[in-house]
Amino acid sequence: MSHWGFPKPRLERGMEPWRPNPRNPMDRIYPKTFCFNFRNLLYANGRKLCYLCFQVEREDDFSYNDSDRGVFRNKVHPWARCHAEQCFLSWFRDQYPYRDEYYNVTWFLSWSPCPTCAEEVVEFLEEYRNLTLSIFTSRLYYFWHPNYQEGLCKLWDAGVQLDIMSYDDFKHCWDNFVYNKGMRFQRRNLLKDYDFLAAELQEILR
């Protein structure tokens, strides 16, 4: 863990030669898991996992159902670690093999993509040229590091919408990706460092 409270970037090493087998995502996560892992924080001690909540809208009126929605998190494998983004890409290629169809994909991430995942997402978008991707992230992963800034810029240049999760995004996730047992969404300091992170992201992409 770095002095900033971020998971160390060495987790990327060794990922390139290995690709995960597609697997089914989780339906939802528990409230404590959501509130702990998705809080907008500059210093994020103890948050070593990345969660990815997604929804896939297809061409037919851009509607989606429960089968087009779910949650991935980092997958640990004996030979390599697979980030949540890589789990989604592998799953998507298996579920939606037709490259010429139109898709609208939205991600809600607890950490922004690392450089390796950013590169793989750009390659993925070159395969699915009729797919649009929007990424709303709770926190910026090593945002002061040039390689990580470059990865975000590559996503932006590839047409990916990038933004920091707002109140509406948190509420949407609470309603659709959390076992909330009918409880209404409450802010719970989830947007503590939103203004700083939003400004930092805009500066990176400028």
Backbone as a printed PyTorch tensor [residue, N CA C, xyz], in Angstrom:
tensor([[[  0.8560,  -1.1930,   0.0000],
         [  0.0000,   0.0000,   0.0000],
         [  0.8890,   1.2390,   0.0000]],

        [[  0.6340,   2.1870,  -0.8710],
         [  1.4300,   3.3980,  -0.9400],
         [  1.0310,   4.3520,   0.1830]],

        [[  1.8190,   5.4350,   0.3570],
         [  1.5010,   6.3930,   1.4030],
         [  0.2250,   7.1590,   1.0920]],

        [[ -0.2300,   7.1370,  -0.1690],
         [ -1.4930,   7.7760,  -0.5360],
         [ -2.6890,   6.8950,  -0.1680]],

        [[ -2.4440,   5.6440,   0.1630],
         [ -3.5540,   4.7580,   0.4810],
         [ -4.0890,   4.0150,  -0.7160]],

        [[ -3.3570,   3.9970,  -1.8300],
         [ -3.7890,   3.3220,  -3.0460],
         [ -3.1570,   1.9390,  -3.1200]],

        [[ -3.8800,   0.9470,  -3.6730],
         [ -3.2400,  -0.3450,  -3.9350],
         [ -2.0530,  -0.1550,  -4.8570]],

        [[ -0.9700,  -0.8880,  -4.6150],
         [  0.2320,  -0.6970,  -5.4100],
         [  0.0470,  -1.1990,  -6.8350]],

        [[  0.5570,  -0.4670,  -7.8390],
         [  0.3210,  -0.8170,  -9.2370],
         [  1.0250,  -2.0780,  -9.6980]],

        [[  1.8600,  -2.6950,  -8.8570],
         [  2.5420,  -3.9090,  -9.2960],
         [  1.5710,  -5.0370,  -9.6190]],

        [[  0.2860,  -4.9130,  -9.2410],
         [ -0.6960,  -5.9560,  -9.5190],
         [ -0.8820,  -6.1820, -11.0060]],

        [[ -0.4530,  -5.2220, -11.8220],
         [ -0.6110,  -5.3950, -13.2660],
         [  0.3590,  -6.4310, -13.8360]],

        [[  1.4770,  -6.6370, -13.1800],
         [  2.5430,  -7.4500, -13.7670],
         [  2.0710,  -8.8760, -14.0230]],

        [[  2.4840,  -9.3790, -15.1560],
         [  2.1990, -10.7690, -15.4600],
         [  0.8220, -11.0270, -16.0310]],

        [[  0.0200,  -9.9650, -16.2700],
         [ -1.3350, -10.1880, -16.7480],
         [ -1.3820, -10.4530, -18.2460]],

        [[ -0.4420,  -9.9170, -18.9660],
         [ -0.5360,  -9.9340, -20.4200],
         [ -0.6680, -11.3260, -21.0520]],

        [[  0.1250, -12.3520, -20.6610],
         [  0.0510, -13.6320, -21.3730],
         [ -1.2180, -14.4240, -21.0870]],

        [[ -1.9760, -14.0340, -20.0660],
         [ -3.0910, -14.8610, -19.6160],
         [ -4.4050, -14.1310, -19.8100]],

        [[ -5.4390, -14.8530, -20.2190],
         [ -6.7700, -14.2790, -20.3530],
         [ -7.7590, -15.1330, -19.5740]],

        [[ -8.6840, -14.5080, -18.8640],
         [ -9.6210, -15.2840, -18.0540],
         [-10.6680, -15.9620, -18.9170]],

        [[-11.1790, -17.0800, -18.4430],
         [-12.3410, -17.6760, -19.0740],
         [-13.5710, -16.8740, -18.6830]],

        [[-14.5180, -16.7030, -19.6080],
         [-15.7230, -15.9530, -19.2600],
         [-16.4360, -16.6030, -18.0830]],

        [[-16.9620, -15.7810, -17.2030],
         [-17.7170, -16.2870, -16.0720],
         [-18.9000, -15.3630, -15.8410]],

        [[-19.8690, -15.8460, -15.0850],
         [-21.0460, -15.0390, -14.8250],
         [-20.7420, -13.9870, -13.7650]],

        [[-21.2650, -12.7910, -13.9240],
         [-21.0540, -11.7510, -12.9100],
         [-21.9610, -11.9790, -11.7070]],

        [[-21.6790, -11.2640, -10.6360],
         [-22.5710, -11.2330,  -9.4840],
         [-23.8080, -10.4090,  -9.8390]],

        [[-24.9390, -10.7330,  -9.2260],
         [-26.1510,  -9.9550,  -9.4510],
         [-26.0700,  -8.5950,  -8.7600]],

        [[-25.6960,  -8.6090,  -7.4940],
         [-25.6280,  -7.3920,  -6.6810],
         [-24.5570,  -7.5710,  -5.6050]],

        [[-24.2780,  -6.4810,  -4.8890],
         [-23.3600,  -6.5260,  -3.7630],
         [-24.0810,  -5.9970,  -2.5260]],

        [[-23.4940,  -6.2560,  -1.3670],
         [-24.1350,  -5.8690,  -0.1200],
         [-23.8880,  -4.3850,   0.1860]],

        [[-24.8030,  -3.7670,   0.9280],
         [-24.6780,  -2.3280,   1.2140],
         [-23.3390,  -1.9180,   1.8120]],

        [[-22.8280,  -2.6800,   2.7830],
         [-21.5510,  -2.3170,   3.3900],
         [-20.4170,  -2.3970,   2.3810]],

        [[-20.4750,  -3.4120,   1.5050],
         [-19.4620,  -3.5360,   0.4570],
         [-19.5020,  -2.3360,  -0.4740]],

        [[-20.7100,  -1.9320,  -0.8600],
         [-20.8650,  -0.7920,  -1.7560],
         [-20.3610,   0.4940,  -1.1040]],

        [[-20.8230,   0.7640,   0.1110],
         [-20.4720,   2.0250,   0.7590],
         [-18.9760,   2.1140,   1.0530]],

        [[-18.3520,   0.9900,   1.3940],
         [-16.9160,   1.0090,   1.6840],
         [-16.0870,   1.1790,   0.4150]],

        [[-16.4380,   0.4530,  -0.6270],
         [-15.5970,   0.4170,  -1.8260],
         [-15.8740,   1.5330,  -2.8220]],

        [[-17.0370,   2.1540,  -2.7800],
         [-17.3740,   3.1600,  -3.7930],
         [-17.2980,   4.6010,  -3.2890]],

        [[-16.8630,   4.8160,  -2.0880],
         [-16.8230,   6.1850,  -1.5670],
         [-15.8220,   7.0280,  -2.3420]],

        [[-16.2500,   8.2610,  -2.7280],
         [-15.3380,   9.2130,  -3.3760],
         [-14.2740,   9.6500,  -2.3760]],

        [[-13.0720,   9.1250,  -2.4900],
         [-12.0150,   9.4680,  -1.5540],
         [-10.7150,   9.7500,  -2.2850]],

        [[ -9.9780,  10.7170,  -1.7800],
         [ -8.6260,  10.9370,  -2.2660],
         [ -7.6810,   9.9300,  -1.6270]],

        [[ -7.8370,   9.7080,  -0.3310],
         [ -7.0630,   8.6970,   0.3880],
         [ -7.9850,   7.5070,   0.6410]],

        [[ -7.6330,   6.3470,   0.1280],
         [ -8.5480,   5.1980,   0.1450],
         [ -7.8670,   3.9880,   0.7660]],

        [[ -7.5540,   4.0600,   2.0370],
         [ -6.8690,   2.9710,   2.7200],
         [ -7.7230,   1.7110,   2.7570]],

        [[ -7.0750,   0.5700,   2.5030],
         [ -7.7290,  -0.7150,   2.6500],
         [ -8.6300,  -1.1330,   1.5100]],

        [[ -8.7350,  -0.3240,   0.4790],
         [ -9.6320,  -0.6440,  -0.6330],
         [ -8.8160,  -1.2320,  -1.7840]],

        [[ -8.4990,  -2.5200,  -1.6660],
         [ -7.6130,  -3.1790,  -2.6210],
         [ -8.3610,  -3.7740,  -3.8110]],

        [[ -9.6710,  -3.9340,  -3.7060],
         [-10.4630,  -4.5200,  -4.7840],
         [-11.0840,  -3.4440,  -5.6590]],

        [[-11.2890,  -3.7810,  -6.9060],
         [-12.0270,  -2.9010,  -7.8120],
         [-13.3450,  -3.5860,  -8.1680]],

        [[-14.4300,  -2.8580,  -8.0050],
         [-15.7610,  -3.3420,  -8.3810],
         [-16.2280,  -2.6180,  -9.6320]],

        [[-16.8450,  -3.3690, -10.5220],
         [-17.3600,  -2.8320, -11.7810],
         [-18.8270,  -3.2170, -11.9110]],

        [[-19.7120,  -2.2430, -11.7770],
         [-21.1400,  -2.4490, -12.0190],
         [-21.4240,  -2.0570, -13.4660]],

        [[-22.1290,  -2.8960, -14.1970],
         [-22.3310,  -2.6260, -15.6240],
         [-23.7770,  -2.8350, -16.0390]],

        [[-24.1360,  -2.1560, -17.0960],
         [-25.3950,  -2.4300, -17.7880],
         [-25.1510,  -2.3330, -19.2890]],

        [[-25.7690,  -3.2370, -20.0200],
         [-25.6140,  -3.3110, -21.4760],
         [-26.9740,  -3.0690, -22.1070]],

        [[-27.0480,  -2.0420, -22.9380],
         [-28.2660,  -1.7390, -23.6860],
         [-28.0380,  -2.1150, -25.1460]],

        [[-28.9760,  -2.8430, -25.7270],
         [-28.8390,  -3.2790, -27.1030],
         [-29.7010,  -2.4480, -28.0460]],

        [[-29.5150,  -2.6810, -29.3350],
         [-30.0970,  -1.8270, -30.3620],
         [-31.6230,  -1.7300, -30.2830]],

        [[-32.2860,  -2.7970, -29.8650],
         [-33.7420,  -2.7930, -29.8460],
         [-34.2480,  -1.8290, -28.7680]],

        [[-34.4070,  -0.5720, -29.1670],
         [-34.9000,   0.5050, -28.3080],
         [-33.9410,   0.8100, -27.1430]],

        [[-32.7070,   0.3030, -27.2350],
         [-31.7390,   0.4980, -26.1660],
         [-32.3440,   0.1860, -24.8090]],

        [[-32.9740,  -0.9670, -24.7440],
         [-33.5470,  -1.4340, -23.4900],
         [-32.6770,  -2.5560, -22.9440]],

        [[-32.7810,  -2.8120, -21.6440],
         [-32.0080,  -3.8860, -21.0570],
         [-32.8240,  -4.5600, -19.9600]],

        [[-32.4420,  -5.7980, -19.6470],
         [-33.0940,  -6.5110, -18.5700],
         [-32.0370,  -7.0110, -17.5900]],

        [[-32.4410,  -7.8060, -16.6260],
         [-31.5200,  -8.2220, -15.5810],
         [-30.3330,  -9.0130, -16.1120]],

        [[-30.5320,  -9.7120, -17.2360],
         [-29.4280, -10.4990, -17.7900],
         [-28.3470,  -9.6170, -18.3880]],

        [[-28.6520,  -8.3380, -18.6180],
         [-27.6950,  -7.3930, -19.1880],
         [-27.0990,  -6.4820, -18.1210]],

        [[-27.1400,  -6.9100, -16.8810],
         [-26.6850,  -6.0680, -15.7830],
         [-26.0220,  -6.9480, -14.7280]],

        [[-24.9850,  -6.4510, -14.0730],
         [-24.3190,  -7.2430, -13.0510],
         [-23.1060,  -6.5320, -12.4870]],

        [[-22.3190,  -7.2810, -11.7130],
         [-21.1560,  -6.7250, -11.0280],
         [-19.9740,  -7.6790, -11.1700]],

        [[-18.8380,  -7.1310, -11.5520],
         [-17.5800,  -7.8660, -11.5390],
         [-16.6470,  -7.2390, -10.5160]],

        [[-15.7140,  -8.0460, -10.0270],
         [-14.6330,  -7.5070,  -9.2110],
         [-13.3490,  -8.2460,  -9.5960]],

        [[-12.2240,  -7.7710,  -9.1130],
         [-10.9430,  -8.4140,  -9.4130],
         [-11.0310,  -9.9100,  -9.2110]],

        [[-10.4930, -10.6540, -10.1590],
         [-10.4630, -12.1060, -10.0650],
         [ -9.0230, -12.5440,  -9.8240]],

        [[ -8.8140, -13.2930,  -8.7420],
         [ -7.4820, -13.7810,  -8.4150],
         [ -7.3390, -15.2040,  -8.9350]],

        [[ -6.2910, -15.4480,  -9.7170],
         [ -6.0570, -16.7390, -10.3490],
         [ -4.6600, -17.2000,  -9.9400]],

        [[ -4.4220, -18.5010,  -9.8140],
         [ -3.0960, -18.9640,  -9.3970],
         [ -1.9450, -18.4470, -10.2520]],

        [[ -2.2020, -18.1990, -11.5530],
         [ -1.1100, -17.7860, -12.4410],
         [ -1.0930, -16.2830, -12.7060]],

        [[ -2.1850, -15.6370, -12.4710],
         [ -2.2370, -14.2040, -12.7560],
         [ -3.4450, -13.5970, -12.0890]],

        [[ -3.4040, -12.2930, -11.9120],
         [ -4.5600, -11.5700, -11.3930],
         [ -5.2680, -10.8940, -12.5570]],

        [[ -6.5810, -10.9140, -12.5170],
         [ -7.3650, -10.3200, -13.5990],
         [ -8.2010,  -9.1870, -13.0300]],

        [[ -8.0510,  -8.0110, -13.5890],
         [ -8.8050,  -6.8690, -13.1230],
         [-10.2740,  -6.9780, -13.5450]],

        [[-11.1160,  -6.2370, -12.8510],
         [-12.5530,  -6.3140, -13.1040],
         [-12.8860,  -5.9680, -14.5520]],

        [[-12.1580,  -4.9990, -15.1200],
         [-12.4150,  -4.6240, -16.5100],
         [-12.1480,  -5.7870, -17.4570]],

        [[-11.0720,  -6.5360, -17.1970],
         [-10.7460,  -7.6800, -18.0420],
         [-11.7900,  -8.7820, -17.9030]],

        [[-12.3060,  -8.9700, -16.6970],
         [-13.3830,  -9.9450, -16.5080],
         [-14.5960,  -9.5740, -17.3480]],

        [[-14.9500,  -8.2850, -17.3640],
         [-16.0930,  -7.8510, -18.1670],
         [-15.8410,  -8.0680, -19.6480]],

        [[-14.6750,  -7.6670, -20.1390],
         [-14.3920,  -7.7890, -21.5680],
         [-14.4640,  -9.2390, -22.0200]],

        [[-13.9150, -10.1380, -21.2250],
         [-13.9600, -11.5670, -21.5540],
         [-15.4030, -12.0720, -21.5610]],

        [[-16.1580, -11.6920, -20.5440],
         [-17.5740, -12.0900, -20.4600],
         [-18.3770, -11.5360, -21.6300]],

        [[-18.1420, -10.2690, -21.9830],
         [-18.9070,  -9.6320, -23.0510],
         [-18.6500, -10.3180, -24.3860]],

        [[-17.3990, -10.6160, -24.6740],
         [-17.0720, -11.2730, -25.9390],
         [-17.7780, -12.6220, -26.0500]],

        [[-17.9590, -13.2830, -24.9250],
         [-18.6430, -14.5670, -24.9220],
         [-20.1530, -14.4030, -25.0660]],

        [[-20.7120, -13.3900, -24.4150],
         [-22.1590, -13.1860, -24.4170],
         [-22.6610, -12.4960, -25.6870]],

        [[-21.8380, -11.6180, -26.2380],
         [-22.2540, -10.8080, -27.3920],
         [-21.1970, -10.9340, -28.4990]],

        [[-21.2070, -12.0480, -29.2250],
         [-20.1500, -12.2940, -30.2130],
         [-20.2970, -11.5110, -31.5110]],

        [[-21.4570, -10.8750, -31.7260],
         [-21.7000, -10.2130, -33.0130],
         [-21.1610,  -8.7870, -32.9680]],

        [[-20.0760,  -8.5680, -33.7040],
         [-19.3760,  -7.2820, -33.6480],
         [-20.1110,  -6.1490, -34.3450]],

        [[-21.0650,  -6.4580, -35.2400],
         [-21.6930,  -5.3990, -36.0190],
         [-22.9830,  -4.8830, -35.3910]],

        [[-23.4050,  -5.4220, -34.2480],
         [-24.6020,  -4.9280, -33.5820],
         [-24.2810,  -3.6710, -32.7770]],

        [[-25.3250,  -2.9430, -32.3950],
         [-25.1650,  -1.7010, -31.6620],
         [-25.3820,  -1.9430, -30.1680]],

        [[-24.4390,  -1.4520, -29.3550],
         [-24.5170,  -1.6160, -27.9140],
         [-24.1940,  -0.2840, -27.2340]],

        [[-24.8620,  -0.0600, -26.1270],
         [-24.5420,   1.0710, -25.2650],
         [-24.2040,   0.5000, -23.8920]],

        [[-22.9320,   0.5970, -23.4950],
         [-22.4450,  -0.0210, -22.2600],
         [-22.0790,   1.0650, -21.2600]],

        [[-22.5060,   0.8650, -20.0220],
         [-22.1850,   1.7970, -18.9410],
         [-21.4900,   1.0460, -17.8170]],

        [[-20.3660,   1.6050, -17.3640],
         [-19.6480,   1.0570, -16.2170],
         [-19.6970,   2.0460, -15.0650]],

        [[-19.8540,   1.5230, -13.8570],
         [-19.6640,   2.2810, -12.6270],
         [-18.5300,   1.5810, -11.8710]],

        [[-17.3880,   2.2320, -11.7720],
         [-16.1710,   1.6300, -11.2320],
         [-15.7990,   2.2340,  -9.8830]],

        [[-15.2810,   1.3850,  -8.9860],
         [-14.7690,   1.9240,  -7.7290],
         [-13.3790,   2.5280,  -7.9130]],

        [[-12.5960,   2.0460,  -8.8710],
         [-11.3030,   2.6150,  -9.2540],
         [-11.2750,   2.8300, -10.7560]],

        [[-10.6580,   3.8950, -11.2030],
         [-10.4970,   4.1080, -12.6420],
         [ -9.5230,   3.0770, -13.2130]],

        [[ -9.5910,   2.8110, -14.5240],
         [ -8.7540,   1.7600, -15.1240],
         [ -7.2610,   2.0650, -15.0410]],

        [[ -6.4700,   0.9980, -14.8830],
         [ -5.0150,   1.1140, -14.9450],
         [ -4.5980,   1.1980, -16.4170]],

        [[ -3.3380,   1.5120, -16.7180],
         [ -2.9040,   1.6190, -18.1180],
         [ -3.1240,   0.3460, -18.9330]],

        [[ -2.8670,  -0.8160, -18.3250],
         [ -3.0600,  -2.0700, -19.0530],
         [ -4.5220,  -2.2610, -19.4360]],

        [[ -5.4220,  -2.0370, -18.4960],
         [ -6.8480,  -2.1900, -18.7920],
         [ -7.3210,  -1.1500, -19.8000]],

        [[ -6.7870,   0.0720, -19.7010],
         [ -7.1600,   1.1040, -20.6570],
         [ -6.8020,   0.6890, -22.0770]],

        [[ -5.5950,   0.1270, -22.2450],
         [ -5.1760,  -0.3500, -23.5630],
         [ -6.1130,  -1.4450, -24.0640]],

        [[ -6.4810,  -2.3640, -23.1900],
         [ -7.3510,  -3.4690, -23.6010],
         [ -8.7550,  -2.9740, -23.9470]],

        [[ -9.2230,  -1.9600, -23.2500],
         [-10.5310,  -1.3910, -23.5730],
         [-10.4960,  -0.7320, -24.9450]],

        [[ -9.4280,  -0.0110, -25.2480],
         [ -9.2970,   0.6210, -26.5710],
         [ -9.3030,  -0.4420, -27.6730]],

        [[ -8.5780,  -1.5350, -27.4590],
         [ -8.5740,  -2.6290, -28.4380],
         [ -9.9690,  -3.2380, -28.5670]],

        [[-10.6570,  -3.3720, -27.4550],
         [-12.0190,  -3.9030, -27.4470],
         [-12.9550,  -3.0200, -28.2800]],

        [[-12.8090,  -1.7110, -28.1390],
         [-13.6610,  -0.7820, -28.9010],
         [-13.3430,  -0.8190, -30.3940]],

        [[-12.1210,  -1.1850, -30.7340],
         [-11.7890,  -1.3440, -32.1480],
         [-12.4660,  -2.5800, -32.7290]],

        [[-12.7060,  -3.5860, -31.8860],
         [-13.4430,  -4.7730, -32.3200],
         [-14.9240,  -4.4680, -32.4780]],

        [[-15.4850,  -3.7890, -31.4870],
         [-16.9220,  -3.4700, -31.4660],
         [-17.0970,  -1.9940, -31.8340]],

        [[-17.0440,  -1.7230, -33.1090],
         [-17.0560,  -0.3330, -33.5690],
         [-18.4140,   0.3450, -33.4050]],

        [[-19.4640,  -0.4350, -33.1970],
         [-20.7900,   0.1380, -32.9900],
         [-21.1720,   0.1640, -31.5080]],

        [[-20.1860,   0.0610, -30.6370],
         [-20.4300,   0.0730, -29.2010],
         [-19.9700,   1.4050, -28.6100]],

        [[-20.7970,   1.9770, -27.7690],
         [-20.4160,   3.1790, -27.0280],
         [-20.2510,   2.8090, -25.5610]],

        [[-19.2170,   3.3600, -24.9320],
         [-18.9030,   3.0300, -23.5440],
         [-18.8330,   4.3040, -22.7140]],

        [[-19.5390,   4.2840, -21.5960],
         [-19.4830,   5.3780, -20.6200],
         [-18.9390,   4.8150, -19.3130]],

        [[-17.9440,   5.4850, -18.7520],
         [-17.3320,   5.0470, -17.4990],
         [-17.5070,   6.1410, -16.4530]],

        [[-18.1590,   5.7750, -15.3690],
         [-18.3000,   6.6630, -14.2170],
         [-17.5270,   6.0180, -13.0630]],

        [[-16.4970,   6.6850, -12.6020],
         [-15.6210,   6.0940, -11.5950],
         [-15.7160,   6.8520, -10.2800]],

        [[-15.6330,   6.1110,  -9.1930],
         [-15.6930,   6.7420,  -7.8780],
         [-14.3740,   7.4220,  -7.5240]],

        [[-13.2700,   6.7720,  -7.8820],
         [-11.9530,   7.3140,  -7.5410],
         [-11.0050,   7.1890,  -8.7280]],

        [[ -9.9440,   7.9840,  -8.6920],
         [ -8.9260,   7.9610,  -9.7370],
         [ -7.7140,   7.1880,  -9.2330]],

        [[ -7.3300,   6.1650,  -9.9790],
         [ -6.2560,   5.2610,  -9.5890],
         [ -4.9110,   5.8520, -10.0090]],

        [[ -4.0670,   6.2170,  -9.0330],
         [ -2.7510,   6.7980,  -9.3040],
         [ -2.8330,   7.9480, -10.3110]],

        [[ -3.7130,   8.9020, -10.0200],
         [ -3.9920,   9.9650, -10.9920],
         [ -2.8070,  10.8970, -11.2170]],

        [[ -1.8210,  10.9160, -10.3100],
         [ -0.6570,  11.7750, -10.4880],
         [  0.4220,  11.1180, -11.3510]],

        [[  0.2510,   9.8310, -11.6680],
         [  1.2740,   9.0770, -12.4180],
         [  1.0380,   9.2640, -13.9180]],

        [[  2.0600,   9.7000, -14.6770],
         [  1.8780,   9.9720, -16.1140],
         [  1.2940,   8.7960, -16.9000]],

        [[  1.7160,   7.5640, -16.6000],
         [  1.1880,   6.4070, -17.3400],
         [ -0.3120,   6.2270, -17.1290]],

        [[ -0.7640,   6.4970, -15.9210],
         [ -2.1780,   6.3500, -15.6170],
         [ -2.9830,   7.4890, -16.2430]],

        [[ -2.4120,   8.6860, -16.2530],
         [ -3.0540,   9.8040, -16.9360],
         [ -3.1740,   9.5240, -18.4370]],

        [[ -2.1000,   8.9820, -19.0060],
         [ -2.1020,   8.6580, -20.4320],
         [ -3.1630,   7.6110, -20.7570]],

        [[ -3.3320,   6.6260, -19.8700],
         [ -4.3550,   5.6160, -20.0910],
         [ -5.7460,   6.2220, -20.1450]],

        [[ -6.0380,   7.1530, -19.2360],
         [ -7.3430,   7.8190, -19.2470],
         [ -7.5260,   8.6520, -20.5160]],

        [[ -6.4670,   9.3060, -20.9480],
         [ -6.5480,  10.1120, -22.1760],
         [ -6.7880,   9.2280, -23.4020]],

        [[ -6.1800,   8.0470, -23.4250],
         [ -6.4090,   7.1250, -24.5410],
         [ -7.8650,   6.6900, -24.5920]],

        [[ -8.4490,   6.4260, -23.4350],
         [ -9.8690,   6.0760, -23.3930],
         [-10.7140,   7.2250, -23.9190]],

        [[-10.3980,   8.4270, -23.4760],
         [-11.1410,   9.6210, -23.9020],
         [-11.0130,   9.8180, -25.4120]],

        [[ -9.8080,   9.6690, -25.9340],
         [ -9.5780,   9.8350, -27.3730],
         [-10.2880,   8.7490, -28.1850]],

        [[-10.5160,   7.5820, -27.5670],
         [-11.2180,   6.4850, -28.2470],
         [-12.7330,   6.6590, -28.2100]],

        [[-13.1920,   7.7460, -27.5940],
         [-14.6290,   8.0300, -27.5750],
         [-15.3520,   7.6130, -26.3140]],

        [[-14.5990,   7.1940, -25.2970],
         [-15.2190,   6.7790, -24.0410],
         [-15.6120,   8.0150, -23.2370]],

        [[-16.8320,   8.0350, -22.7350],
         [-17.2420,   9.0910, -21.8250],
         [-16.6870,   8.7770, -20.4450]],

        [[-15.9770,   9.7320, -19.8540],
         [-15.3630,   9.5410, -18.5440],
         [-15.8490,  10.6060, -17.5820]],

        [[-16.2330,  10.1930, -16.3800],
         [-16.6710,  11.1650, -15.3840],
         [-16.5540,  10.5440, -13.9960]],

        [[-16.5440,  11.4070, -12.9860],
         [-16.5660,  10.9560, -11.5960],
         [-18.0170,  10.7110, -11.1940]],

        [[-18.2480,   9.6520, -10.4210],
         [-19.6030,   9.3180, -10.0190],
         [-20.2240,  10.4470,  -9.1910]],

        [[-21.4360,  10.8310,  -9.5940],
         [-22.1820,  11.8900,  -8.9220],
         [-23.2540,  11.2690,  -8.0220]],

        [[-24.0220,  12.1180,  -7.3740],
         [-25.1140,  11.6370,  -6.5200],
         [-26.0590,  10.7360,  -7.3000]],

        [[-26.4490,  11.1630,  -8.5070],
         [-27.3840,  10.3680,  -9.3170],
         [-26.7930,   9.0060,  -9.6680]],

        [[-25.4910,   8.9550,  -9.9230],
         [-24.8380,   7.6790, -10.2410],
         [-24.8400,   6.7440,  -9.0290]],

        [[-24.5520,   7.3010,  -7.8580],
         [-24.5920,   6.4880,  -6.6440],
         [-25.9940,   5.9510,  -6.3880]],

        [[-26.9830,   6.7930,  -6.5690],
         [-28.3630,   6.3610,  -6.3450],
         [-28.7590,   5.2730,  -7.3410]],

        [[-28.3450,   5.4390,  -8.5940],
         [-28.6350,   4.4200,  -9.6180],
         [-28.0090,   3.0860,  -9.2320]],

        [[-26.7570,   3.1140,  -8.7640],
         [-26.0960,   1.8750,  -8.3530],
         [-26.7860,   1.2610,  -7.1440]],

        [[-27.1560,   2.0910,  -6.1940],
         [-27.8490,   1.5940,  -5.0020],
         [-29.1500,   0.8910,  -5.3840]],

        [[-29.8700,   1.4620,  -6.3130],
         [-31.1660,   0.9030,  -6.7140],
         [-31.0230,  -0.3540,  -7.5620]],

        [[-29.9280,  -0.4730,  -8.3230],
         [-29.8280,  -1.5410,  -9.3160],
         [-28.7490,  -2.5830,  -9.0530]],

        [[-27.7760,  -2.2700,  -8.1990],
         [-26.6500,  -3.1930,  -8.0190],
         [-26.3880,  -3.5610,  -6.5550]],

        [[-27.2560,  -3.1400,  -5.6600],
         [-27.0450,  -3.3670,  -4.2300],
         [-28.2490,  -4.0950,  -3.6440]],

        [[-27.9810,  -5.0720,  -2.7740],
         [-29.0620,  -5.7200,  -2.0170],
         [-29.5510,  -4.7360,  -0.9600]],

        [[-30.3850,  -3.8010,  -1.3660],
         [-30.7570,  -2.7020,  -0.4780],
         [-31.9680,  -2.9990,   0.4090]],

        [[-32.6600,  -4.1320,   0.1750],
         [-33.8180,  -4.5430,   0.9770],
         [-34.8600,  -3.4380,   1.1100]],

        [[-35.0020,  -2.6730,   0.0440],
         [-36.0060,  -1.6200,   0.0270],
         [-35.6000,  -0.3400,   0.7300]],

        [[-34.3840,  -0.2930,   1.2740],
         [-33.9180,   0.9200,   1.9440],
         [-33.6190,   2.0070,   0.9150]],

        [[-33.9870,   3.2160,   1.2390],
         [-33.7140,   4.3450,   0.3460],
         [-32.2440,   4.7230,   0.4160]],

        [[-31.7410,   5.2290,  -0.7080],
         [-30.3390,   5.6230,  -0.7710],
         [-30.0850,   6.8490,   0.0920]],

        [[-28.9790,   6.8150,   0.8400],
         [-28.5090,   7.9560,   1.6180],
         [-27.0600,   8.2180,   1.2560]],

        [[-26.6920,   9.4710,   1.2590],
         [-25.3500,   9.8490,   0.7860],
         [-24.2350,   9.2210,   1.6120]],

        [[-24.3510,   9.1660,   2.9280],
         [-23.3700,   8.5440,   3.8210],
         [-21.9380,   8.9980,   3.5230]],

        [[-21.7460,  10.2560,   3.2060],
         [-20.4110,  10.8010,   2.8940],
         [-19.7620,  10.1310,   1.6850]],

        [[-20.5720,   9.5420,   0.8030],
         [-20.0060,   8.8700,  -0.3630],
         [-19.3480,   9.8480,  -1.3290]],

        [[-19.7580,  11.1160,  -1.3100],
         [-19.2230,  12.1060,  -2.2380],
         [-18.2280,  13.0420,  -1.5610]],

        [[-17.5020,  12.5260,  -0.5910],
         [-16.6210,  13.3460,   0.2430],
         [-15.6400,  14.1840,  -0.5730]],

        [[-14.9460,  13.5790,  -1.5350],
         [-13.9280,  14.2930,  -2.3200],
         [-14.3420,  14.4380,  -3.7860]],

        [[-15.6440,  14.5000,  -4.0290],
         [-16.1350,  14.5560,  -5.4100],
         [-15.5810,  15.7660,  -6.1680]],

        [[-15.6520,  16.9510,  -5.5640],
         [-15.2510,  18.1710,  -6.2740],
         [-13.7880,  18.1100,  -6.6960]],

        [[-12.9240,  17.6360,  -5.7940],
         [-11.5060,  17.5460,  -6.1390],
         [-11.2810,  16.5470,  -7.2680]],

        [[-11.8890,  15.3600,  -7.1550],
         [-11.6670,  14.3150,  -8.1540],
         [-12.2130,  14.7270,  -9.5170]],

        [[-13.3840,  15.3760,  -9.5380],
         [-13.9560,  15.8260, -10.8040],
         [-13.0510,  16.8550, -11.4790]],

        [[-12.5230,  17.7830, -10.6940],
         [-11.6140,  18.8000, -11.2420],
         [-10.3220,  18.1480, -11.7330]],

        [[ -9.8150,  17.1790, -10.9940],
         [ -8.5750,  16.5050, -11.3730],
         [ -8.7530,  15.7450, -12.6840]],

        [[ -9.8730,  15.0800, -12.8380],
         [-10.1300,  14.3410, -14.0750],
         [-10.2210,  15.2810, -15.2680]],

        [[-10.9160,  16.3900, -15.0850],
         [-11.0200,  17.3620, -16.1800],
         [ -9.6450,  17.9090, -16.5710]],

        [[ -8.7950,  18.1150, -15.5800],
         [ -7.4430,  18.5960, -15.8670],
         [ -6.6510,  17.5560, -16.6560]],

        [[ -6.7960,  16.2800, -16.3040],
         [ -6.0860,  15.2150, -16.9970],
         [ -6.5380,  15.1310, -18.4470]],

        [[ -7.8240,  15.2560, -18.6830],
         [ -8.3780,  15.0760, -20.0280],
         [ -8.2570,  16.3260, -20.8940]],

        [[ -7.8930,  17.4430, -20.2920],
         [ -7.8560,  18.7130, -21.0320],
         [ -6.6790,  18.7350, -22.0040]]])
